[in-house]
Amino acid sequence: MAKQDQSGGYILQFAPFQSFVDEGFWHRLSSLKLNKLGIDDSPIPVTGFYAPCSHSQVSNHFTLLSESLPSNESEQCSVPAIPRSNRNRCSVPGILYNTNTLEAYHALDKKSLLKEEAKKIWEDIHTGKAVEDSAVLSRFLLISFADLKKWSFQYWFAFPALVFDPPATVVGLKPASQWFTLEEADSVSAACNDWRNSNLTADIPFFLVCIASNSHATIRHLKDWETCQGYGQKVLFGFYDPCHFPNNPGWPLRNFLALICSRWNLKTVHFLCYRENRGFADLGLSLVGEAVITVPQGWRDLLRVPNAVGWELNKGRHISRVINLAKSMDPTMLAISAADLNLKLMRWRALPSLKLDKVSSTKCLLLGAGTLGCQVARMLMAWGVRKITLLDHGRVAMSNPVRQSLYTLDNCLNGGDFKAMAAVKSLKEIFPAMEAEGVVMAIPMPGHPVSSQEEESMLEDCRRLHELVDSHDAVFILTDTKESRWLPALLCANANKITITAALGFDSFLVMRHGPRPLNSTHDLKAEPENALSADMDSLAMADSGAERLGCYFCSDVVAPTDSTADRTLDQQCTVTRPGLAPIASSLAVELFVDILHHPNGIFADCEIADSSNSGSSEQPLGILPHQIRGSLHEFSQTTLVGHASNCTACCSTVVTEYRKRGKEFLLQAINHPSYLEDLTGLTEFIYNETDDNDDDDDFVKL
């Protein structure tokens, strides 16, 4: 207790609020900052909570929870929707200033911010709002800086309190059980319990305690002050006191006295510091005292705002607090947050229209887990794709780890791990939230005939690949040989999937997107896609403008794919390329895929070429959407090209329709007899006619 003054009282000293911020608050603030606010540092309305002290040795904290902030879906300026009538959560309005930089945080004018909030309290007192909604007397201020890279948060609370000059004094502060008679104490306890148990009043922190001459007590709202006068009633001004100290009332009393002094011009005030034990009124812990107030000059003037104090001390010093959540967070959740950080920051300034949810929910099938497959998987992971299936039948060889980024020496030992399974394990080690799956399977290929004993196994592989293509939204064809790309190209055309092919030469590469399914192929209800993204693709087909369809990887060929590995030397059998080629082609393949997802027409989008008059680069957030990208490291050049669909052996309506009609028989014939595809599509006749024309031309060679 402070030094006694001349009147026999002591200067009234108040126990400050003790703040506590739940981790959920910081998680919600981080989400709000990344997903909605961006660089907007406008003030944010927040809601704090406190309750009466419920333990003789521990004060209740002033708490912020995740629901203290607006949700991501709500408007930034809206007050958080907090359900009322919770006896353990008296809601208090506040304001949050969250800065974009640490420098801006330190540069905040704390004196002005505190004065501005004190002015709001002063206005609420003079307008009567504080009588109708007494929670505004405890309004608060929070400043913060969130370092979302390190998950570190600096913050500082202020609980503005209007300053009496001269200060108020207190006379006879004692436990309430000693101030009331036994009859009064019993009645006051019962009335307080009823007030606290009512859904209408449980979280109203300021009230009147009226005790009649017959010792009967009632709890009334502040607005009933005039009604309580007369009839010999004793009136105490009660408030929920979060403090447990036996000689000091809690912080909420400061502005409560300012309201009483200004509103009703009282110079002596009996107050009740209401405290509880196990949810019931505890008059032994609660305090009653008489405050003596000298009304400061000018307190009747709304325009003369008193001085204010209220910045919370940190271990007795005027410094902010720091909390680091990185160590307490689940490593997987921390990895997810860190991985998504760069992508979400893109939406702040560079790319507000970035559709991260659409990217992350897209299921990608990677055919081939070699040099291209490893790089594409990592690029997809960097873009936020979380569902990847890798298909490959090979094992990790000693020569692989230096070029294929998902493998290490351990994967090469004991005959080598299957690439598909080793790649999945590596992806999950890099990012535990990946939903990756490996499939060990060879892709049936034209020109690689199978015996009658192997037919069932081969057809089972075809069926399995068909199901994989159908169950994914996008397919990356990343295999080593041309013939291994034929069946995937056909199945993707049949299912109308986003399809990206990447192919490497020694110092050149091709990256291309396949055109959509031919519109006049036989309709088969069984082949309809079940996932939402593919359904969107099909709905676009109905609105197709009729522009010339873009081709697939095989549309420029005039022969069917055949065995390209027979009678080849070692350097011809292996994918011998310049080491820098695969990362370049893989990155372009993934960027092309993301561009397709963001284009309003998806796979039905026309080809856009750089510098062309209809490039559309000014309209699409990610720029142009080309059909083919061909590059050369020899010349350090890159060109965008377009190739339209032809009567090719993989994607034309004739082949797709034949596959749908004949199924297994068609596949057996195509794989065992590649010339069948040439006959089916008319390429045989075309080649014959071309040869015949050339023979005719020879008759007219000038000597």
XYZ file of C-alpha atoms in Angstrom:
703
model
C 0.000 0.000 0.000
C 1.222 3.513 -0.737
C 1.980 6.220 1.809
C -0.974 7.498 3.874
C -2.239 10.973 2.956
C -3.549 13.736 5.263
C -7.163 12.493 5.174
C -6.205 9.120 6.580
C -6.528 7.284 3.252
C -3.942 5.781 1.039
C -3.238 6.583 -2.592
C -5.170 4.005 -4.559
C -2.855 1.762 -6.529
C -4.097 -0.699 -9.123
C -2.708 -4.087 -10.131
C -2.088 -4.012 -13.919
C -3.540 -6.532 -16.321
C -1.292 -9.505 -17.036
C -1.484 -10.428 -20.704
C -1.348 -13.884 -22.224
C -1.443 -14.654 -25.950
C -2.398 -18.149 -27.015
C -0.346 -19.690 -29.857
C -3.538 -19.999 -31.869
C -3.730 -16.209 -32.046
C -0.339 -16.002 -33.752
C -1.229 -18.809 -36.162
C -4.459 -17.014 -37.099
C -2.624 -13.706 -37.486
C -0.025 -15.368 -39.739
C -2.761 -16.881 -41.895
C -4.618 -13.573 -42.057
C -1.430 -11.740 -43.024
C -0.414 -14.210 -45.732
C -3.797 -14.985 -47.238
C -5.763 -11.762 -46.897
C -3.947 -8.676 -45.630
C -0.653 -8.878 -47.521
C 1.123 -5.538 -47.155
C -1.981 -3.799 -45.813
C -1.021 -2.628 -42.310
C -4.319 -0.966 -41.446
C -5.526 -1.388 -37.845
C -7.318 -4.668 -37.166
C -10.178 -4.954 -34.650
C -9.521 -7.655 -32.079
C -11.266 -8.986 -28.993
C -9.613 -9.786 -25.677
C -10.968 -11.816 -22.789
C -10.712 -11.783 -19.016
C -12.675 -13.126 -16.058
C -12.813 -12.583 -12.290
C -9.940 -13.949 -10.243
C -10.675 -17.547 -9.261
C -7.692 -18.427 -7.084
C -6.263 -16.778 -3.997
C -2.701 -17.043 -5.267
C -3.049 -16.453 -9.019
C -4.474 -13.565 -11.011
C -6.471 -14.227 -14.154
C -4.793 -13.159 -17.370
C -6.067 -10.894 -20.069
C -6.096 -13.357 -22.948
C -6.039 -13.320 -26.727
C -7.176 -16.457 -28.557
C -7.427 -17.443 -32.218
C -11.047 -16.242 -32.283
C -9.863 -12.818 -31.116
C -9.076 -12.042 -34.763
C -11.411 -11.796 -37.747
C -11.516 -14.923 -39.887
C -9.852 -15.048 -43.319
C -13.288 -14.942 -44.935
C -14.584 -11.913 -43.038
C -13.932 -8.322 -43.899
C -10.760 -6.921 -42.405
C -12.519 -4.047 -40.670
C -15.229 -6.200 -39.119
C -15.199 -6.968 -35.417
C -14.597 -10.666 -34.658
C -17.872 -12.518 -34.113
C -17.681 -13.602 -30.462
C -20.558 -15.505 -28.855
C -21.711 -13.841 -25.634
C -22.789 -15.253 -22.256
C -19.533 -17.127 -21.569
C -18.882 -16.596 -17.849
C -15.161 -17.239 -18.300
C -14.730 -14.803 -21.173
C -15.687 -11.196 -20.690
C -15.161 -9.720 -24.147
C -13.175 -6.502 -24.470
C -12.747 -4.567 -27.726
C -9.260 -3.733 -28.885
C -7.194 -2.686 -31.856
C -4.115 -4.324 -33.380
C -1.394 -2.539 -35.322
C 0.682 -5.193 -37.082
C 3.573 -3.680 -39.015
C 5.253 -4.979 -42.157
C 8.814 -4.476 -40.925
C 10.656 -4.523 -37.630
C 11.787 -0.953 -38.295
C 8.203 0.185 -38.657
C 7.340 -1.576 -35.409
C 10.025 0.283 -33.487
C 9.066 3.555 -35.170
C 5.435 3.446 -34.000
C 4.457 6.531 -31.976
C 3.387 4.701 -28.834
C 2.432 7.850 -26.964
C 0.070 8.962 -29.717
C -1.447 5.491 -30.111
C -2.138 5.296 -26.372
C -3.654 8.771 -26.365
C -5.909 7.878 -29.295
C -7.315 4.841 -27.470
C -7.729 6.861 -24.254
C -9.702 9.396 -26.264
C -12.110 6.647 -27.353
C -12.664 5.664 -23.717
C -13.200 9.321 -22.772
C -15.759 9.759 -25.541
C -17.544 6.541 -24.537
C -17.806 7.881 -20.981
C -19.245 11.243 -22.035
C -21.644 9.872 -24.658
C -23.050 7.235 -22.317
C -21.863 4.306 -24.390
C -19.812 3.069 -21.438
C -22.991 2.805 -19.367
C -24.753 0.733 -22.006
C -21.704 -1.419 -22.860
C -19.306 -1.226 -19.931
C -16.720 -3.502 -21.601
C -15.451 -0.489 -23.582
C -13.958 0.873 -20.335
C -11.245 -1.806 -20.619
C -10.481 -1.409 -24.320
C -6.896 -2.222 -25.193
C -4.177 -1.711 -27.793
C -1.704 -4.219 -29.234
C 1.228 -3.510 -31.538
C 3.128 -6.333 -33.196
C 5.548 -7.423 -35.867
C 5.288 -10.959 -37.261
C 8.442 -12.443 -38.759
C 6.806 -15.180 -40.809
C 10.119 -16.658 -41.911
C 11.335 -17.377 -38.387
C 7.916 -17.653 -36.736
C 8.984 -14.962 -34.315
C 6.572 -12.314 -33.023
C 7.335 -9.070 -31.211
C 4.403 -7.473 -29.426
C 3.412 -4.978 -26.755
C 0.097 -4.472 -24.970
C -1.345 -1.218 -23.701
C -4.366 -0.989 -21.410
C -5.191 2.739 -21.470
C -6.178 4.189 -18.092
C -7.241 7.787 -17.512
C -5.077 9.505 -14.870
C -6.602 11.297 -11.857
C -4.708 14.414 -10.824
C -4.578 14.441 -7.830
C -4.792 10.666 -7.518
C -7.725 8.927 -5.872
C -7.307 7.583 -2.355
C -8.812 4.555 -0.665
C -10.150 4.212 2.858
C -10.823 0.950 4.618
C -9.947 -1.563 1.914
C -10.801 -4.953 3.389
C -12.200 -8.376 2.457
C -15.868 -8.091 1.527
C -16.784 -10.704 4.156
C -15.636 -8.220 6.830
C -17.466 -5.257 5.329
C -20.933 -6.838 4.984
C -23.069 -8.184 7.793
C -23.640 -11.940 7.708
C -27.132 -11.479 6.247
C -25.845 -9.027 3.642
C -22.935 -11.290 2.748
C -25.216 -14.264 2.147
C -27.573 -12.197 0.012
C -24.754 -10.545 -1.961
C -23.160 -13.939 -2.655
C -26.448 -15.373 -3.885
C -27.168 -12.333 -6.059
C -23.683 -12.407 -7.591
C -23.972 -16.124 -8.338
C -27.312 -15.555 -10.052
C -25.791 -12.698 -12.087
C -22.855 -14.870 -13.105
C -25.018 -17.861 -14.004
C -27.419 -15.953 -16.212
C -26.746 -16.064 -19.973
C -27.844 -12.435 -20.143
C -25.380 -11.029 -17.607
C -22.550 -13.563 -17.088
C -20.026 -11.577 -19.137
C -21.045 -8.028 -18.118
C -18.023 -6.947 -16.074
C -19.355 -3.759 -14.391
C -22.536 -3.590 -12.316
C -24.291 -2.133 -9.270
C -24.766 -3.951 -5.947
C -27.860 -2.615 -4.195
C -28.531 -3.648 -0.600
C -31.910 -2.780 0.906
C -32.507 -1.961 4.573
C -33.657 -5.540 5.115
C -30.197 -6.788 3.967
C -31.580 -8.112 0.667
C -29.104 -7.589 -2.193
C -29.771 -7.240 -5.909
C -27.398 -6.813 -8.845
C -28.389 -4.129 -11.317
C -27.069 -2.711 -14.597
C -25.189 0.588 -14.511
C -27.996 2.286 -16.399
C -30.216 1.667 -13.330
C -28.176 4.013 -11.135
C -30.972 6.576 -10.702
C -33.476 3.822 -9.832
C -31.231 2.591 -7.021
C -31.192 5.960 -5.218
C -33.290 6.452 -2.097
C -35.166 4.019 0.111
C -32.117 3.775 2.386
C -30.274 1.444 -0.001
C -26.540 0.959 0.089
C -25.052 0.998 -3.411
C -21.670 -0.390 -4.335
C -20.041 -0.230 -7.754
C -18.958 -3.756 -8.557
C -16.589 -5.057 -11.202
C -14.992 -8.357 -12.154
C -11.524 -8.156 -10.672
C -8.900 -10.380 -12.347
C -6.350 -9.547 -9.617
C -5.722 -11.734 -6.550
C -3.761 -9.236 -4.433
C -5.276 -8.607 -0.971
C -4.326 -4.912 -0.888
C -4.853 -3.761 -4.460
C -7.871 -3.675 -6.759
C -7.413 -4.686 -10.382
C -6.807 -2.422 -13.390
C -10.466 -2.242 -14.588
C -11.365 -0.084 -11.573
C -9.318 2.876 -12.901
C -11.570 3.785 -15.824
C -14.630 2.665 -13.859
C -13.902 5.394 -11.316
C -13.458 7.874 -14.176
C -16.925 6.958 -15.448
C -18.484 7.257 -11.974
C -16.826 10.603 -11.331
C -17.726 12.082 -14.714
C -21.189 10.575 -15.118
C -22.643 10.925 -11.635
C -20.288 13.507 -10.081
C -19.567 11.342 -7.046
C -16.630 12.157 -4.812
C -16.771 9.062 -2.613
C -17.405 5.652 -4.110
C -17.865 2.291 -2.446
C -16.592 -0.385 -4.771
C -16.648 -4.188 -4.788
C -13.728 -6.073 -6.307
C -15.635 -9.248 -7.197
C -13.578 -12.441 -7.083
C -14.482 -16.118 -7.130
C -13.425 -19.539 -5.944
C -14.348 -22.571 -8.054
C -16.974 -20.623 -9.962
C -18.801 -19.151 -6.974
C -18.611 -15.783 -5.249
C -15.861 -15.668 -2.631
C -16.371 -12.683 -0.352
C -13.291 -13.629 1.635
C -11.178 -13.070 -1.503
C -13.249 -10.164 -2.838
C -12.495 -6.657 -1.574
C -14.620 -3.669 -0.601
C -13.203 -0.192 -0.227
C -14.139 3.465 -0.315
C -12.451 5.574 -2.967
C -12.146 9.285 -2.381
C -11.949 11.255 -5.593
C -10.992 14.877 -6.132
C -12.617 15.737 -9.436
C -9.858 17.092 -11.679
C -10.445 20.400 -13.379
C -11.889 20.056 -16.865
C -13.304 16.536 -16.447
C -16.677 17.791 -17.551
C -15.234 18.877 -20.903
C -15.357 16.225 -23.634
C -12.614 17.960 -25.585
C -10.114 17.910 -22.704
C -8.902 14.325 -22.719
C -7.003 13.443 -19.519
C -3.536 12.000 -19.649
C -3.319 8.247 -19.871
C -0.968 5.449 -18.879
C -1.087 1.776 -19.680
C 1.842 0.272 -21.603
C 2.455 -3.126 -20.048
C 5.771 -3.720 -18.321
C 7.945 -6.684 -19.256
C 9.811 -7.857 -16.152
C 9.583 -4.358 -14.745
C 10.907 -2.671 -17.901
C 9.230 -0.718 -20.689
C 10.173 -3.105 -23.477
C 8.184 -5.309 -25.825
C 7.866 -9.059 -25.584
C 9.134 -11.651 -28.072
C 7.796 -15.125 -28.690
C 9.256 -17.733 -31.049
C 6.941 -20.557 -32.046
C 9.319 -22.442 -34.333
C 10.571 -24.759 -31.597
C 7.109 -25.560 -30.286
C 5.528 -26.226 -33.661
C 5.128 -29.680 -35.151
C 7.958 -30.028 -37.702
C 5.539 -31.081 -40.431
C 3.298 -28.069 -39.864
C 6.337 -25.813 -39.757
C 7.549 -27.301 -43.048
C 4.154 -26.743 -44.671
C 4.049 -23.150 -43.533
C 7.605 -22.460 -44.683
C 7.077 -24.184 -48.031
C 3.970 -22.160 -48.789
C 5.461 -18.862 -47.651
C 7.095 -17.892 -50.956
C 3.972 -18.762 -52.924
C 1.681 -16.782 -50.639
C 4.020 -13.803 -50.732
C 3.609 -13.790 -54.538
C -0.007 -12.789 -53.995
C 0.886 -9.702 -51.968
C 2.151 -7.671 -54.915
C 3.416 -9.665 -57.902
C 0.506 -12.017 -58.571
C -2.686 -11.328 -56.558
C -4.703 -13.674 -58.808
C -2.502 -16.710 -58.118
C -4.767 -19.748 -57.553
C -2.774 -21.662 -54.966
C -5.680 -23.864 -53.909
C -6.185 -24.997 -57.496
C -2.492 -25.796 -57.895
C -2.172 -27.649 -54.595
C -5.257 -29.786 -55.203
C -4.209 -30.922 -58.698
C -3.166 -34.580 -58.831
C -0.139 -35.075 -61.059
C 1.035 -38.321 -62.658
C 4.706 -38.429 -63.652
C 5.598 -41.125 -66.165
C 9.308 -41.641 -65.692
C 11.346 -41.083 -62.537
C 14.688 -40.408 -64.179
C 16.495 -37.129 -64.736
C 13.363 -35.333 -65.940
C 11.019 -37.021 -63.475
C 13.103 -36.062 -60.441
C 13.377 -32.445 -61.530
C 9.701 -32.128 -62.433
C 8.669 -33.602 -59.070
C 10.762 -31.052 -57.220
C 9.460 -28.155 -59.312
C 5.868 -29.266 -58.720
C 6.599 -29.461 -55.017
C 7.982 -25.928 -55.101
C 4.770 -24.711 -56.772
C 2.693 -26.210 -53.976
C 1.483 -29.405 -55.677
C 0.966 -31.940 -52.911
C -0.344 -35.034 -54.755
C 2.171 -36.730 -57.040
C 2.357 -40.274 -58.413
C 5.611 -41.453 -60.018
C 5.663 -44.413 -62.392
C 8.871 -46.166 -63.421
C 10.075 -49.781 -63.664
C 13.808 -49.112 -63.432
C 16.204 -49.307 -60.503
C 18.635 -46.661 -59.293
C 22.040 -47.201 -60.882
C 25.400 -45.895 -59.695
C 25.430 -43.304 -62.467
C 22.048 -41.839 -61.453
C 22.465 -39.838 -58.205
C 24.712 -37.144 -59.671
C 22.089 -36.320 -62.341
C 18.822 -37.412 -60.749
C 18.219 -35.215 -57.740
C 15.987 -37.502 -55.660
C 18.528 -40.315 -55.263
C 21.634 -40.926 -53.172
C 24.331 -43.583 -53.115
C 22.314 -45.638 -50.619
C 19.615 -46.096 -53.269
C 22.166 -47.769 -55.557
C 23.303 -50.498 -53.175
C 22.201 -54.152 -53.234
C 21.080 -54.024 -56.825
C 19.461 -50.622 -56.542
C 16.085 -49.513 -55.199
C 13.162 -49.144 -57.561
C 13.242 -45.554 -58.770
C 9.540 -44.945 -58.241
C 9.687 -46.014 -54.597
C 13.006 -44.315 -53.838
C 11.738 -41.053 -55.362
C 8.591 -41.123 -53.223
C 10.618 -41.724 -50.074
C 12.914 -38.837 -50.953
C 9.998 -36.469 -51.622
C 8.504 -37.232 -48.218
C 11.861 -36.724 -46.518
C 12.198 -33.352 -48.213
C 8.606 -32.365 -47.424
C 6.649 -34.625 -45.038
C 3.273 -33.305 -46.175
C 3.675 -34.696 -49.682
C 1.020 -37.208 -50.692
C 3.319 -39.144 -53.006
C 2.864 -42.647 -54.385
C 5.195 -44.860 -56.382
C 4.140 -47.331 -59.065
C 6.641 -49.900 -60.360
C 5.479 -50.755 -63.859
C 6.708 -50.832 -67.433
C 4.731 -48.981 -70.102
C 3.698 -51.203 -73.042
C 5.182 -49.851 -76.288
C 4.572 -50.246 -80.050
C 7.426 -52.082 -81.711
C 8.050 -54.136 -78.591
C 5.888 -57.186 -79.337
C 4.894 -59.604 -76.613
C 4.374 -63.354 -76.780
C 1.002 -64.963 -76.210
C 2.143 -65.906 -72.701
C 2.860 -62.254 -71.911
C -0.309 -60.803 -73.360
C -2.369 -60.883 -70.167
C 0.407 -59.218 -68.178
C 0.835 -56.557 -70.840
C -2.916 -55.877 -71.015
C -3.021 -55.643 -67.228
C -0.325 -52.954 -67.431
C -2.419 -51.130 -70.034
C -5.486 -51.313 -67.801
C -3.546 -50.065 -64.800
C -2.082 -47.166 -66.758
C -5.563 -46.305 -68.045
C -6.829 -46.129 -64.444
C -3.875 -44.002 -63.342
C -4.443 -41.495 -66.124
C -8.167 -41.347 -65.331
C -7.559 -40.762 -61.621
C -5.170 -37.833 -62.098
C -5.725 -34.292 -63.337
C -2.447 -33.791 -65.159
C 0.066 -36.164 -66.747
C 3.748 -35.471 -67.407
C 5.262 -37.767 -70.051
C 8.950 -37.872 -69.135
C 10.135 -41.227 -70.478
C 13.363 -41.881 -72.385
C 12.073 -43.292 -75.666
C 9.583 -42.104 -78.242
C 7.594 -45.337 -78.312
C 7.098 -45.272 -74.527
C 5.208 -41.994 -74.955
C 2.635 -43.402 -77.377
C 0.251 -45.194 -74.996
C 0.248 -42.331 -72.433
C -0.440 -39.835 -75.236
C -3.384 -41.953 -76.422
C -4.804 -42.420 -72.922
C -4.505 -38.705 -72.142
C -6.302 -37.820 -75.370
C -8.992 -40.334 -74.527
C -9.467 -38.898 -71.005
C -8.932 -35.246 -72.019
C -6.220 -34.642 -69.431
C -3.720 -31.830 -69.098
C -0.686 -33.438 -70.742
C 2.874 -32.150 -70.790
C 5.696 -33.871 -72.658
C 9.370 -33.090 -72.123
C 12.044 -34.695 -74.306
C 15.818 -34.218 -74.369
C 18.487 -34.414 -77.045
C 22.185 -33.989 -76.411
C 22.006 -30.196 -76.268
C 18.401 -29.508 -77.263
C 15.020 -30.005 -75.662
C 11.310 -29.957 -76.403
C 8.594 -29.056 -73.924
C 5.012 -29.050 -75.128
C 1.419 -29.286 -74.004
C -0.882 -31.673 -75.821
C -4.053 -30.388 -77.374
C -7.489 -31.478 -76.134
C -9.352 -34.598 -77.141
C -10.767 -34.578 -80.702
C -14.387 -33.447 -80.454
C -15.726 -35.964 -82.948
C -14.396 -39.061 -81.217
C -17.023 -41.567 -80.090
C -18.572 -40.533 -76.778
C -18.228 -43.105 -74.032
C -19.915 -42.489 -70.718
C -17.609 -44.924 -68.961
C -14.657 -42.775 -69.870
C -16.106 -39.634 -68.302
C -13.858 -38.116 -65.639
C -14.884 -38.294 -62.021
C -12.724 -35.515 -60.614
C -13.760 -31.889 -60.676
C -10.832 -30.493 -62.650
C -11.268 -32.947 -65.518
C -15.002 -32.293 -65.480
C -14.236 -28.597 -65.929
C -12.051 -29.488 -68.913
C -14.871 -31.421 -70.552
C -17.342 -28.624 -69.941
C -14.994 -26.289 -71.761
C -14.994 -28.647 -74.718
C -18.668 -28.003 -75.262
C -17.960 -24.300 -75.576
C -14.916 -24.737 -77.811
C -14.779 -22.052 -80.446
C -13.907 -24.467 -83.219
C -10.341 -23.204 -83.569
C -7.856 -25.665 -85.022
C -6.917 -28.231 -82.386
C -3.375 -28.236 -81.056
C -1.382 -31.382 -81.694
C 0.242 -33.945 -79.468
C 3.835 -35.169 -79.403
C 3.215 -37.536 -82.360
C 1.267 -35.174 -84.630
C 4.360 -34.172 -86.599
C 5.376 -37.789 -87.337
C 4.558 -39.572 -90.579
C 5.474 -43.005 -89.245
C 4.271 -45.004 -86.268
C 6.582 -45.306 -83.255
C 8.784 -48.400 -83.280
C 11.581 -49.927 -81.231
C 14.233 -47.216 -80.949
C 16.606 -49.157 -78.686
C 17.466 -52.136 -80.907
C 20.936 -52.309 -82.435
C 22.138 -49.236 -80.518
C 25.527 -48.580 -78.912
C 25.756 -47.693 -75.233
C 25.827 -43.937 -75.845
C 22.693 -44.303 -77.970
C 20.890 -46.444 -75.395
C 21.520 -44.021 -72.521
C 20.086 -40.541 -72.328
C 23.299 -38.648 -73.009
C 22.600 -34.956 -72.529
C 24.334 -31.878 -71.263
C 23.729 -31.818 -67.475
C 22.062 -28.404 -67.471
C 19.425 -29.416 -70.018
C 17.090 -31.453 -67.792
C 16.617 -28.758 -65.114
C 15.778 -26.201 -67.810
C 13.272 -28.441 -69.590
C 11.736 -29.621 -66.303
C 11.228 -26.091 -65.038
C 9.593 -25.035 -68.295
C 7.329 -28.098 -68.212
C 6.053 -27.220 -64.738
C 5.669 -23.526 -65.565
C 3.666 -24.495 -68.650
C 1.454 -26.689 -66.474
C 0.804 -23.858 -63.983
C 0.002 -21.505 -66.869
C -2.631 -23.944 -68.129
C -4.264 -24.060 -64.690
C -4.522 -20.275 -64.633
C -5.816 -19.822 -68.162
C -9.619 -19.494 -68.314
C -9.777 -21.978 -71.218
C -7.361 -24.521 -69.728
C -6.187 -27.109 -72.258
C -8.508 -25.570 -74.858
C -6.536 -22.319 -74.872
C -5.151 -21.297 -78.248
C -1.404 -21.164 -78.750
C 0.189 -17.845 -77.850
C 3.581 -16.956 -79.260
C 5.846 -14.257 -77.929
C 5.589 -10.940 -79.803
C 2.575 -12.097 -81.802
C -0.338 -9.707 -82.153
C -2.680 -11.995 -80.204
C -0.271 -13.107 -77.515
C -2.676 -12.187 -74.733
C 0.230 -11.608 -72.357
C -1.379 -8.465 -71.022
C -4.536 -10.378 -70.089
C -3.205 -13.531 -68.422
C -1.465 -13.119 -65.053
C 1.388 -15.510 -65.915
C 1.939 -14.276 -69.468
C 1.601 -16.151 -72.747
C 0.606 -19.799 -73.030
C 2.646 -21.411 -75.827
C 2.133 -24.806 -77.410
C 5.736 -25.904 -77.849
C 9.001 -24.611 -76.422
C 12.146 -25.750 -78.209
C 15.530 -24.817 -76.861
C 19.180 -25.272 -77.698
C 22.130 -24.985 -75.366
C 24.448 -25.010 -78.359
C 23.034 -21.649 -79.419
C 21.628 -20.684 -76.020
C 18.311 -20.070 -77.745
C 14.674 -20.776 -77.058
C 11.745 -20.656 -79.474
C 7.972 -20.968 -79.041
C 6.230 -22.860 -81.841
C 2.795 -24.186 -82.670
C 1.857 -27.527 -84.214
C -1.710 -28.378 -85.050
C -3.345 -31.756 -84.752
C -3.043 -34.172 -87.635
C -4.221 -37.686 -88.438
C -1.559 -38.931 -86.052
C -1.105 -42.359 -84.494
C -1.867 -41.239 -80.915
C -4.493 -38.520 -80.567
C -6.605 -38.358 -83.735
C -10.287 -39.242 -83.586
C -9.736 -42.409 -85.613
C -7.285 -43.863 -83.092
C -9.217 -42.708 -80.008
C -12.464 -44.112 -81.386
C -10.826 -47.410 -82.302
C -9.369 -47.676 -78.789
C -12.772 -47.082 -77.257
C -14.464 -49.597 -79.530
C -11.987 -52.470 -79.547
C -9.975 -51.945 -76.360
C -7.670 -54.930 -75.765
C -7.707 -56.101 -79.350
C -6.675 -52.680 -80.559
C -3.801 -52.461 -78.060
C -2.468 -55.900 -78.918
C -2.491 -55.107 -82.611
C -0.902 -51.686 -82.168
C 1.880 -52.980 -79.916
C 2.690 -56.138 -81.818
C 2.303 -54.630 -85.305
C 3.232 -50.922 -85.420
C 2.411 -50.765 -89.125
C -1.220 -51.288 -88.082
C -1.310 -47.716 -86.756
C 0.015 -46.414 -90.060
C -2.643 -48.349 -91.946
C -5.394 -47.210 -89.557
C -4.550 -43.520 -89.788
C -3.821 -43.447 -93.528
C -0.116 -42.819 -93.092
C 0.717 -45.889 -95.211
C -1.229 -44.497 -98.132
C 0.258 -41.047 -97.556
C 3.817 -42.413 -97.611
C 3.059 -44.479 -100.720
C 1.645 -41.469 -102.544
C 4.595 -39.326 -101.546
C 7.015 -41.989 -102.786
C 5.059 -42.379 -106.015
C 5.114 -38.627 -106.595
C 8.851 -38.558 -106.079
C 9.282 -41.374 -108.614
C 7.241 -39.402 -111.147
C 9.383 -36.347 -110.545
C 12.492 -38.340 -111.387
C 11.266 -38.691 -114.992
C 11.612 -34.934 -115.420
C 15.064 -34.383 -114.034
C 16.922 -31.909 -116.228
C 20.267 -33.225 -117.395
